[in-house]
Coordinates of C-alpha atoms and ligand atoms in Angstrom, one line a residue:
M300 CA 228.0 101.9 -56.1
T301 CA 227.2 98.9 -53.8
K302 CA 229.1 95.7 -54.4
S303 CA 226.1 93.9 -56.0
K304 CA 225.1 96.9 -58.1
S305 CA 228.6 97.4 -59.4
F306 CA 229.0 93.7 -60.2
L307 CA 225.7 93.9 -62.2
Y308 CA 227.0 97.0 -64.0
Y309 CA 230.0 95.0 -65.2
L310 CA 227.8 92.1 -66.2
V311 CA 225.4 94.2 -68.4
K312 CA 228.0 96.5 -69.9
P313 CA 228.3 95.3 -73.5
F314 CA 231.7 94.0 -74.4
K315 CA 231.9 95.9 -77.7
H316 CA 232.1 99.3 -76.0
K317 CA 235.5 98.5 -74.5
S318 CA 238.0 100.5 -76.5
T319 CA 241.4 99.2 -75.6
R320 CA 242.9 95.9 -74.4
E321 CA 244.1 97.6 -71.2
S322 CA 240.6 98.7 -70.3
Q323 CA 239.4 95.1 -70.9
D324 CA 242.1 93.8 -68.6
E325 CA 241.2 96.3 -66.0
E326 CA 237.5 95.4 -66.2
L327 CA 238.3 91.8 -65.9
E328 CA 240.5 92.5 -62.8
Q329 CA 237.6 94.4 -61.3
I330 CA 235.1 91.6 -61.9
A331 CA 237.4 89.0 -60.5
A332 CA 238.2 91.1 -57.5
Q333 CA 234.6 91.7 -56.7
E334 CA 233.9 88.0 -57.0
Q335 CA 237.0 87.3 -54.9
K336 CA 238.3 85.2 -57.8
I337 CA 241.8 86.5 -58.0
F338 CA 244.6 84.0 -57.5
K339 CA 248.1 85.0 -56.8
I340 CA 250.8 83.6 -59.1
E341 CA 252.6 82.1 -56.1
T342 CA 249.6 80.1 -55.2
L343 CA 249.4 78.6 -58.7
I344 CA 253.1 78.0 -59.0
S345 CA 252.9 76.1 -55.7
A346 CA 249.8 74.2 -56.8
T347 CA 251.2 73.0 -60.1
K348 CA 254.8 72.5 -58.8
N349 CA 256.0 75.3 -60.9
F350 CA 254.0 74.2 -63.9
H351 CA 255.9 70.9 -64.0
P352 CA 255.7 69.0 -67.3
D353 CA 254.4 65.9 -65.4
N354 CA 251.3 68.0 -64.4
K355 CA 250.5 69.0 -68.0
L356 CA 247.0 67.9 -69.0
G357 CA 247.1 69.0 -72.5
E358 CA 247.6 72.0 -74.8
G359 CA 244.9 74.0 -76.4
G360 CA 244.7 76.8 -78.9
Y361 CA 245.9 79.4 -76.4
G362 CA 248.4 77.5 -74.3
P363 CA 249.1 74.5 -72.0
V364 CA 246.8 73.3 -69.2
F365 CA 248.2 72.0 -65.9
K366 CA 246.8 70.0 -63.1
G367 CA 247.3 71.4 -59.6
K368 CA 246.3 71.1 -56.0
L369 CA 245.5 74.0 -53.7
E370 CA 246.5 74.1 -50.1
D371 CA 242.9 73.5 -49.0
G372 CA 243.1 70.2 -51.0
R373 CA 241.0 71.3 -54.0
E374 CA 242.2 70.0 -57.3
I375 CA 242.4 72.5 -60.1
A376 CA 243.2 72.8 -63.8
V377 CA 245.2 75.9 -64.7
K378 CA 245.2 77.3 -68.3
K379 CA 248.3 79.3 -69.0
L380 CA 248.1 81.8 -71.8
S381 CA 251.1 81.3 -74.1
Q382 CA 253.2 84.5 -74.3
S383 CA 253.3 84.5 -78.0
S384 CA 249.6 84.2 -78.5
K385 CA 248.0 87.6 -79.3
Q386 CA 244.9 85.7 -80.4
G387 CA 244.9 83.8 -77.1
K388 CA 244.7 87.0 -75.0
K389 CA 241.4 88.0 -76.6
E390 CA 240.0 84.5 -76.1
F391 CA 241.4 84.5 -72.5
N392 CA 239.5 87.7 -71.6
N393 CA 236.4 86.4 -73.4
E394 CA 236.4 83.1 -71.6
A395 CA 237.0 84.7 -68.2
K396 CA 234.2 87.2 -68.6
L397 CA 231.7 84.8 -70.0
L398 CA 232.3 82.1 -67.6
A399 CA 232.0 84.5 -64.7
R400 CA 228.3 84.8 -65.7
V401 CA 227.3 81.1 -66.0
Q402 CA 226.6 78.4 -63.4
H403 CA 225.2 75.1 -64.4
R404 CA 225.9 71.5 -63.6
N405 CA 226.8 70.9 -67.3
V406 CA 229.1 73.9 -67.6
V407 CA 232.7 73.8 -66.2
N408 CA 233.2 75.9 -63.1
L409 CA 235.7 78.8 -63.4
L410 CA 237.3 79.2 -59.9
G411 CA 239.3 82.3 -60.7
Y412 CA 241.9 84.1 -62.6
C413 CA 245.4 85.5 -62.4
G414 CA 246.3 88.4 -64.6
N415 CA 249.8 89.3 -63.4
P416 CA 252.6 88.7 -64.3
E417 CA 251.1 85.9 -66.4
K418 CA 247.6 85.3 -67.5
L419 CA 246.1 82.2 -66.1
L420 CA 242.6 80.8 -65.8
V421 CA 241.8 78.4 -62.9
Y422 CA 239.0 75.8 -63.1
E423 CA 237.8 73.0 -61.0
Y424 CA 239.7 69.9 -62.1
V425 CA 237.3 67.6 -63.9
V426 CA 238.5 64.1 -63.1
H427 CA 237.9 62.2 -66.3
E428 CA 239.2 65.1 -68.4
S429 CA 238.0 65.6 -71.9
L430 CA 235.7 63.3 -73.8
D431 CA 237.9 63.1 -76.9
K432 CA 240.6 61.3 -74.9
L433 CA 238.1 58.6 -74.0
L434 CA 235.9 58.5 -77.1
F435 CA 238.7 58.3 -79.6
K436 CA 241.5 56.6 -77.6
N437 CA 240.5 54.8 -74.5
K438 CA 237.0 53.7 -75.5
E439 CA 236.5 50.9 -73.0
V440 CA 235.0 53.1 -70.2
L441 CA 232.3 54.6 -72.3
D442 CA 229.4 52.2 -72.5
W443 CA 226.1 53.2 -74.0
K444 CA 224.5 54.5 -70.8
R445 CA 227.4 56.8 -70.2
R446 CA 227.3 58.0 -73.8
Y447 CA 223.6 58.6 -73.7
D448 CA 223.9 60.5 -70.4
I449 CA 226.6 62.6 -72.0
I450 CA 224.3 63.4 -74.9
R451 CA 221.5 64.4 -72.5
G452 CA 223.8 66.4 -70.2
V453 CA 225.4 68.4 -73.1
A454 CA 222.0 69.1 -74.5
R455 CA 220.9 70.5 -71.1
G456 CA 224.1 72.6 -70.8
L457 CA 223.6 74.1 -74.3
L458 CA 219.9 74.8 -73.6
Y459 CA 221.0 76.7 -70.5
L460 CA 223.6 78.7 -72.5
H461 CA 221.1 79.5 -75.3
E462 CA 218.0 80.3 -73.3
D463 CA 218.4 80.2 -69.6
S464 CA 221.6 82.0 -68.6
H465 CA 221.9 85.7 -67.9
D466 CA 222.5 86.4 -71.5
R467 CA 222.1 84.2 -74.5
I468 CA 225.5 82.6 -75.2
I469 CA 226.6 80.9 -78.4
H470 CA 229.5 78.6 -77.5
R471 CA 230.8 78.3 -81.1
D472 CA 233.2 75.5 -80.4
I473 CA 231.2 72.5 -79.2
K474 CA 233.3 69.4 -79.8
A475 CA 234.5 66.3 -78.0
S476 CA 237.7 67.9 -76.6
N477 CA 235.6 70.7 -75.0
I478 CA 233.4 68.3 -73.1
L479 CA 234.9 67.4 -69.7
L480 CA 233.6 64.4 -67.6
D481 CA 233.5 64.5 -63.8
E482 CA 233.8 61.7 -61.4
K483 CA 230.1 60.7 -61.9
W484 CA 230.6 61.0 -65.7
I485 CA 228.5 64.2 -65.8
P486 CA 229.5 66.2 -68.9
K487 CA 230.7 69.8 -68.5
I488 CA 230.9 72.2 -71.4
A489 CA 234.3 73.9 -71.4
D490 CA 236.4 76.3 -73.4
F491 CA 234.5 79.5 -73.8
G492 CA 237.3 81.3 -75.5
M493 CA 235.3 81.8 -78.7
A494 CA 231.8 82.1 -77.2
R495 CA 229.6 85.1 -78.1
L496 CA 226.8 86.9 -76.4
Y497 CA 223.7 86.8 -78.5
P498 CA 221.2 89.6 -78.3
E499 CA 217.7 88.3 -77.6
D500 CA 216.0 90.3 -80.3
Q501 CA 218.3 89.0 -83.1
T502 CA 217.9 85.8 -85.0
H503 CA 221.6 85.7 -85.9
I504 CA 224.7 87.8 -86.0
N505 CA 227.3 88.1 -88.7
T506 CA 230.8 87.5 -87.5
R507 CA 234.1 86.2 -88.5
V508 CA 234.4 82.5 -88.7
A509 CA 236.2 80.7 -85.9
G510 CA 235.8 77.1 -84.8
T511 CA 237.0 73.6 -85.4
N512 CA 237.0 71.5 -88.6
G513 CA 234.3 68.9 -88.7
Y514 CA 232.0 70.7 -86.3
M515 CA 231.2 74.0 -87.9
A516 CA 227.8 74.6 -89.5
P517 CA 227.9 75.2 -93.3
E518 CA 226.1 78.6 -93.2
Y519 CA 228.5 79.8 -90.6
V520 CA 231.6 78.6 -92.4
M521 CA 230.5 79.9 -95.8
H522 CA 228.6 83.1 -94.9
G523 CA 229.7 84.0 -91.3
T524 CA 226.0 83.7 -90.2
L525 CA 226.1 82.8 -86.6
S526 CA 223.1 81.8 -84.6
V527 CA 222.3 79.3 -81.9
K528 CA 221.7 76.8 -84.7
A529 CA 225.5 76.7 -85.3
D530 CA 225.9 75.1 -81.8
V531 CA 223.0 72.8 -82.6
Y532 CA 224.9 71.6 -85.7
S533 CA 228.1 71.0 -83.7
F534 CA 226.0 69.2 -81.1
G535 CA 224.5 66.9 -83.8
V536 CA 228.1 66.1 -85.0
L537 CA 229.0 65.3 -81.4
I538 CA 226.0 62.9 -81.1
L539 CA 227.0 61.0 -84.2
E540 CA 230.6 60.8 -83.0
L541 CA 229.4 59.5 -79.6
I542 CA 227.3 56.8 -81.2
S543 CA 229.9 55.7 -83.8
G544 CA 233.1 56.3 -82.0
Q545 CA 234.3 57.9 -85.2
K546 CA 235.7 61.4 -85.5
N547 CA 233.9 63.4 -88.2
S548 CA 237.0 65.4 -89.3
T549 CA 239.1 62.2 -90.0
F550 CA 236.3 59.9 -91.0
N551 CA 237.2 57.9 -94.1
P552 CA 236.0 54.3 -94.1
D553 CA 234.7 54.2 -97.6
P554 CA 234.9 56.6 -100.6
E555 CA 231.1 56.2 -101.0
Y556 CA 230.6 58.3 -97.9
Q557 CA 231.9 61.9 -97.8
N558 CA 232.0 62.1 -94.0
L559 CA 230.4 60.7 -90.9
L560 CA 227.2 62.7 -91.4
D561 CA 226.8 61.5 -95.0
W562 CA 227.4 57.9 -93.8
A563 CA 224.9 58.1 -91.0
Y564 CA 222.3 59.8 -93.3
K565 CA 222.6 57.2 -96.1
L566 CA 222.3 54.3 -93.7
Y567 CA 219.4 56.0 -92.1
K568 CA 217.6 56.4 -95.4
K569 CA 218.1 52.6 -96.0
G570 CA 216.6 51.9 -92.6
K571 CA 220.0 50.7 -91.4
S572 CA 221.0 53.5 -89.1
L573 CA 221.9 51.2 -86.2
E574 CA 224.9 50.1 -88.3
I575 CA 226.7 53.2 -87.3
L576 CA 226.8 52.1 -83.7
E577 CA 230.3 51.3 -82.5
S578 CA 230.4 47.5 -82.4
K579 CA 231.6 47.3 -78.8
L580 CA 228.4 49.1 -77.6
A581 CA 226.1 46.4 -79.1
S582 CA 225.7 44.6 -75.8
S583 CA 225.1 47.7 -73.6
A584 CA 223.0 49.8 -76.1
D585 CA 219.2 50.3 -76.0
P586 CA 218.2 50.2 -79.7
D587 CA 215.4 52.7 -79.3
Q588 CA 217.7 55.2 -77.6
V589 CA 220.3 54.7 -80.2
S590 CA 217.8 55.1 -83.1
A591 CA 216.3 58.2 -81.6
S592 CA 219.7 59.7 -80.9
I593 CA 220.9 59.1 -84.5
Q594 CA 217.7 60.7 -85.8
I595 CA 218.2 63.7 -83.5
G596 CA 221.9 64.0 -84.6
L597 CA 220.7 64.1 -88.2
L598 CA 218.0 66.6 -87.4
C599 CA 220.6 68.8 -85.8
T600 CA 223.0 68.6 -88.7
Q601 CA 220.5 69.4 -91.5
S602 CA 221.9 71.9 -94.0
D603 CA 219.1 74.5 -93.4
P604 CA 219.6 76.0 -90.0
K605 CA 215.9 76.8 -89.8
Q606 CA 215.1 73.1 -90.0
R607 CA 217.4 72.3 -87.1
P608 CA 215.6 72.0 -83.8
T609 CA 216.4 74.4 -80.9
M610 CA 218.1 72.9 -77.9
R611 CA 214.9 73.0 -76.1
N612 CA 213.3 70.9 -78.7
V613 CA 216.3 68.5 -78.6
C614 CA 215.9 68.1 -74.9
I615 CA 212.2 67.2 -75.4
M616 CA 213.0 64.9 -78.3
L617 CA 215.5 63.0 -76.1
T618 CA 212.5 61.8 -74.1
K619 CA 210.7 60.5 -77.2
K620 CA 210.6 57.2 -79.1
P621 CA 212.3 57.2 -82.6
G622 CA 209.0 56.7 -84.5
T623 CA 207.6 60.0 -83.2
L624 CA 210.4 62.2 -84.5
D625 CA 210.5 64.1 -87.7
E626 CA 212.3 63.0 -90.8
P627 CA 215.7 64.6 -91.2
N628 CA 216.8 66.2 -94.5
R629 CA 220.2 65.7 -95.9
P630 CA 223.0 67.0 -93.6
G631 CA 224.9 70.2 -94.4
I632 CA 228.5 69.9 -95.2
P633 CA 230.8 72.9 -95.1
G634 CA 232.3 73.8 -98.5
T635 CA 229.1 72.7 -100.3
R636 CA 226.3 74.9 -101.3
Y637 CA 223.2 74.7 -99.2
R638 CA 219.8 75.9 -100.1
R639 CA 216.7 76.0 -97.9
S640 CA 214.2 73.2 -98.7
H641 CA 210.6 74.3 -99.0
R642 CA 209.4 72.1 -96.3
P643 CA 208.0 74.3 -93.6
A644 CA 210.2 74.4 -90.5
T645 CA 207.7 72.7 -88.3
S646 CA 210.1 70.1 -87.0
S647 CA 212.3 72.6 -85.4
S648 CA 209.6 74.5 -83.7
T649 CA 207.3 71.7 -82.5
A650 CA 209.7 69.6 -80.5
G651 CA 209.7 67.0 -83.3
T652 CA 206.5 65.3 -82.2
S653 CA 204.5 65.7 -85.3
G654 CA 205.3 62.2 -86.6
A655 CA 207.3 61.0 -89.6
S656 CA 206.7 63.4 -92.4
S657 CA 207.4 62.5 -96.0
S658 CA 211.0 62.9 -96.8
H659 CA 212.3 65.5 -99.3
S660 CA 210.9 68.2 -101.4
S661 CA 212.3 68.5 -104.9
T662 CA 214.5 71.4 -103.9
A663 CA 216.0 69.4 -101.1
T664 CA 216.8 66.7 -103.6
A665 CA 218.4 69.2 -105.9
T666 CA 220.5 70.4 -103.0
A667 CA 221.4 66.9 -102.1
T668 CA 222.7 66.3 -105.6
A669 CA 224.8 69.5 -105.5
T670 CA 226.0 68.5 -102.1
A671 CA 227.1 65.1 -103.2
T672 CA 228.8 66.4 -106.3
N673 CA 230.8 69.1 -104.6
T674 CA 231.7 67.4 -101.4
S675 CA 234.2 64.9 -102.6
T676 CA 236.7 67.6 -103.5
T677 CA 236.2 69.7 -100.5
M678 CA 236.2 67.0 -97.9
A679 CA 239.3 65.4 -99.4
A680 CA 241.0 68.8 -98.9
S681 CA 239.7 68.9 -95.4
T682 CA 240.9 65.4 -94.5
T683 CA 244.3 65.8 -96.0
Y684 CA 245.1 69.3 -94.9
R685 CA 242.7 69.8 -92.0
S686 CA 241.4 72.7 -94.0
A687 CA 238.7 75.0 -92.9
F688 CA 236.5 76.9 -95.3
V689 CA 235.4 80.5 -95.5
A690 CA 233.1 82.2 -98.0
P691 CA 234.7 84.0 -100.9
H692 CA 232.7 87.1 -100.4
S693 CA 234.2 90.2 -98.8
R694 CA 233.3 89.8 -95.1
S695 CA 234.5 86.3 -94.7
S696 CA 237.4 86.7 -97.0
A697 CA 238.6 89.5 -94.9
A698 CA 238.5 87.0 -92.1
G699 CA 240.4 84.6 -94.2
S700 CA 243.0 87.0 -95.4
S701 CA 246.2 88.2 -93.9
G702 CA 244.7 89.1 -90.5
Q703 CA 242.9 85.8 -90.1
G704 CA 245.7 83.6 -91.1
G705 CA 248.7 84.5 -89.0
S706 CA 250.7 81.3 -88.3
H707 CA 247.5 79.3 -88.6
S708 CA 246.5 79.5 -92.2
V709 CA 247.3 80.3 -95.8
P710 CA 244.2 80.9 -97.7
H711 CA 243.9 80.2 -101.4
R712 CA 241.0 80.8 -103.7
N713 CA 238.9 78.5 -105.8
P714 CA 237.0 80.6 -108.3
R715 CA 234.0 78.3 -108.3
G716 CA 233.8 77.5 -104.7
P717 CA 234.8 78.4 -101.1
V718 CA 238.2 79.7 -100.0
Y719 CA 240.3 77.0 -98.5
I720 CA 242.4 77.7 -95.5
D721 CA 245.3 75.4 -95.2
S722 CA 245.6 75.0 -91.4
R723 CA 248.3 72.3 -91.4
S724 CA 250.3 74.3 -88.8
D725 CA 247.4 74.2 -86.4
P726 CA 247.4 70.8 -84.6
H727 CA 243.8 71.4 -83.5
G728 CA 242.3 71.9 -86.9
K729 CA 241.0 75.0 -85.4
R730 CA 240.3 78.4 -86.9
P731 CA 241.1 81.3 -84.5
M732 CA 238.9 84.1 -83.3
E733 CA 240.0 87.4 -84.8
N734 CA 238.8 90.8 -83.8
Q735 CA 235.1 90.4 -83.0
D736 CA 232.8 92.5 -85.0
Ligands
LIG716 N1 239.0 71.7 -66.0 C1 239.7 70.7 -66.5 N2 239.8 69.5 -65.9 C2 240.5 68.5 -66.4 N3 241.2 68.6 -67.6 C3 241.1 69.7 -68.3 C4 240.4 70.8 -67.8 N4 240.4 71.8 -68.7 C5 241.2 71.4 -69.7 N5 241.6 70.1 -69.5 C6 242.5 69.3 -70.3 O1 243.4 70.1 -71.0 C7 243.3 69.8 -72.4 C8 243.5 71.1 -73.2 O2 242.3 72.0 -73.0 P1 242.0 73.2 -73.8 O3 240.6 73.6 -73.5 O4 243.0 74.3 -73.6 O5 242.2 72.8 -75.3 P2 241.4 71.8 -76.3 O6 239.9 72.0 -76.1 O7 242.0 70.5 -76.3 O8 241.8 72.5 -77.7 P3 241.3 73.8 -78.4 O9 241.9 74.9 -77.6 O10 241.9 73.7 -79.7 O11 239.8 73.8 -78.4 C9 241.9 69.2 -72.6 O12 241.8 68.4 -73.7 C10 241.6 68.5 -71.3 O13 242.0 67.2 -71.4

């Protein structure tokens, strides 16, 4: 086999046919070798000054991340798989293989990999690091223009993953800490540990639930139904966080509002959506861009995935004025029942240009009532315990039972509602990826 042919072979070979972890490791080694992407452990020890604590950038679900400098001067970020993390090994292989396939200005660049004696992933160092550090802590540097550019950049990156890359990829963990900002403030989507390939001929796949509280779409949390629309939902949450400077998972300004989405939606319905804008952005913000972005955020987080726009539509909508966008229905909130409204899904398939339609069908209103009633309990649990929710039926409860939990979670059942996973032990409010099905 020629080099290019054999590389292609590894790219198209479906992941699920690999039988053992060893064979996956071997395959990864081969891909990395062919791409000349293998780093020696000595190189990385030297680059990070033996993984010195002063060089630690942060710690994610599968281990610490260190800053380093290669001999040729390139700055790198090195993700070290924690020895104890069985879960992390799977995510590590997943991330290495998926990132080897993608190249886009809004997706982080994987420089290489070290498999022995430790497992390490090597990325380009992205100067301003992750968006969460700036958005929720050091807010001063993020004026409106930067935030709007981040919204547009992440939208383009997601469109690429969903439609324009080699394979369709669902990221599954879009959130502020997985968006890195480079020296020109260009956003880069990072952390592909939980990403899934998505066959073109399927509208969705059923899978175990993994993701982060506050960003996971309700149909995914409750039924394990995964489609590109789950990423669209997370992206909608991210838009509203960027505009308000508030974190959805810890949002609690007023008991009248169950979460950030509910707050944004209720103000939107009163014609006061601009009130969610973080006050320090008032002088730099363009009201039309803010209004349109809020409306797009709400369209993306609608409870019915079919009503949510595709990322292609989102990119088109981001060039439009707010008055030309569709009316969003009530946002979906994990842990509450969602039902499809009878409104035809025109908004999601027409780039949102059909003008403001009348608001809700009666079904949607009924859903809204159910949502409002159920949410106060579930979101309170979420805020206090950083809980995630999985459906009580067999597939998802399998995911939420002993295998799922590990050190992360202790599920308990509510006979009338979803299963709650107490993830207090997980500082990231994150549900891990188990064996992929
Ligand atoms: N390429 C990079 N350049 C600069 N900083 C990075 C890079 N990759 C990661 N980091 C920093 O390391 C931190 C940890 O990253 P990591 O992706 O492992 O976890 P996370 O996204 O914070 O959490 P989780 O694993 O729960 O999603 C990030 O918040 C970021 O600040």
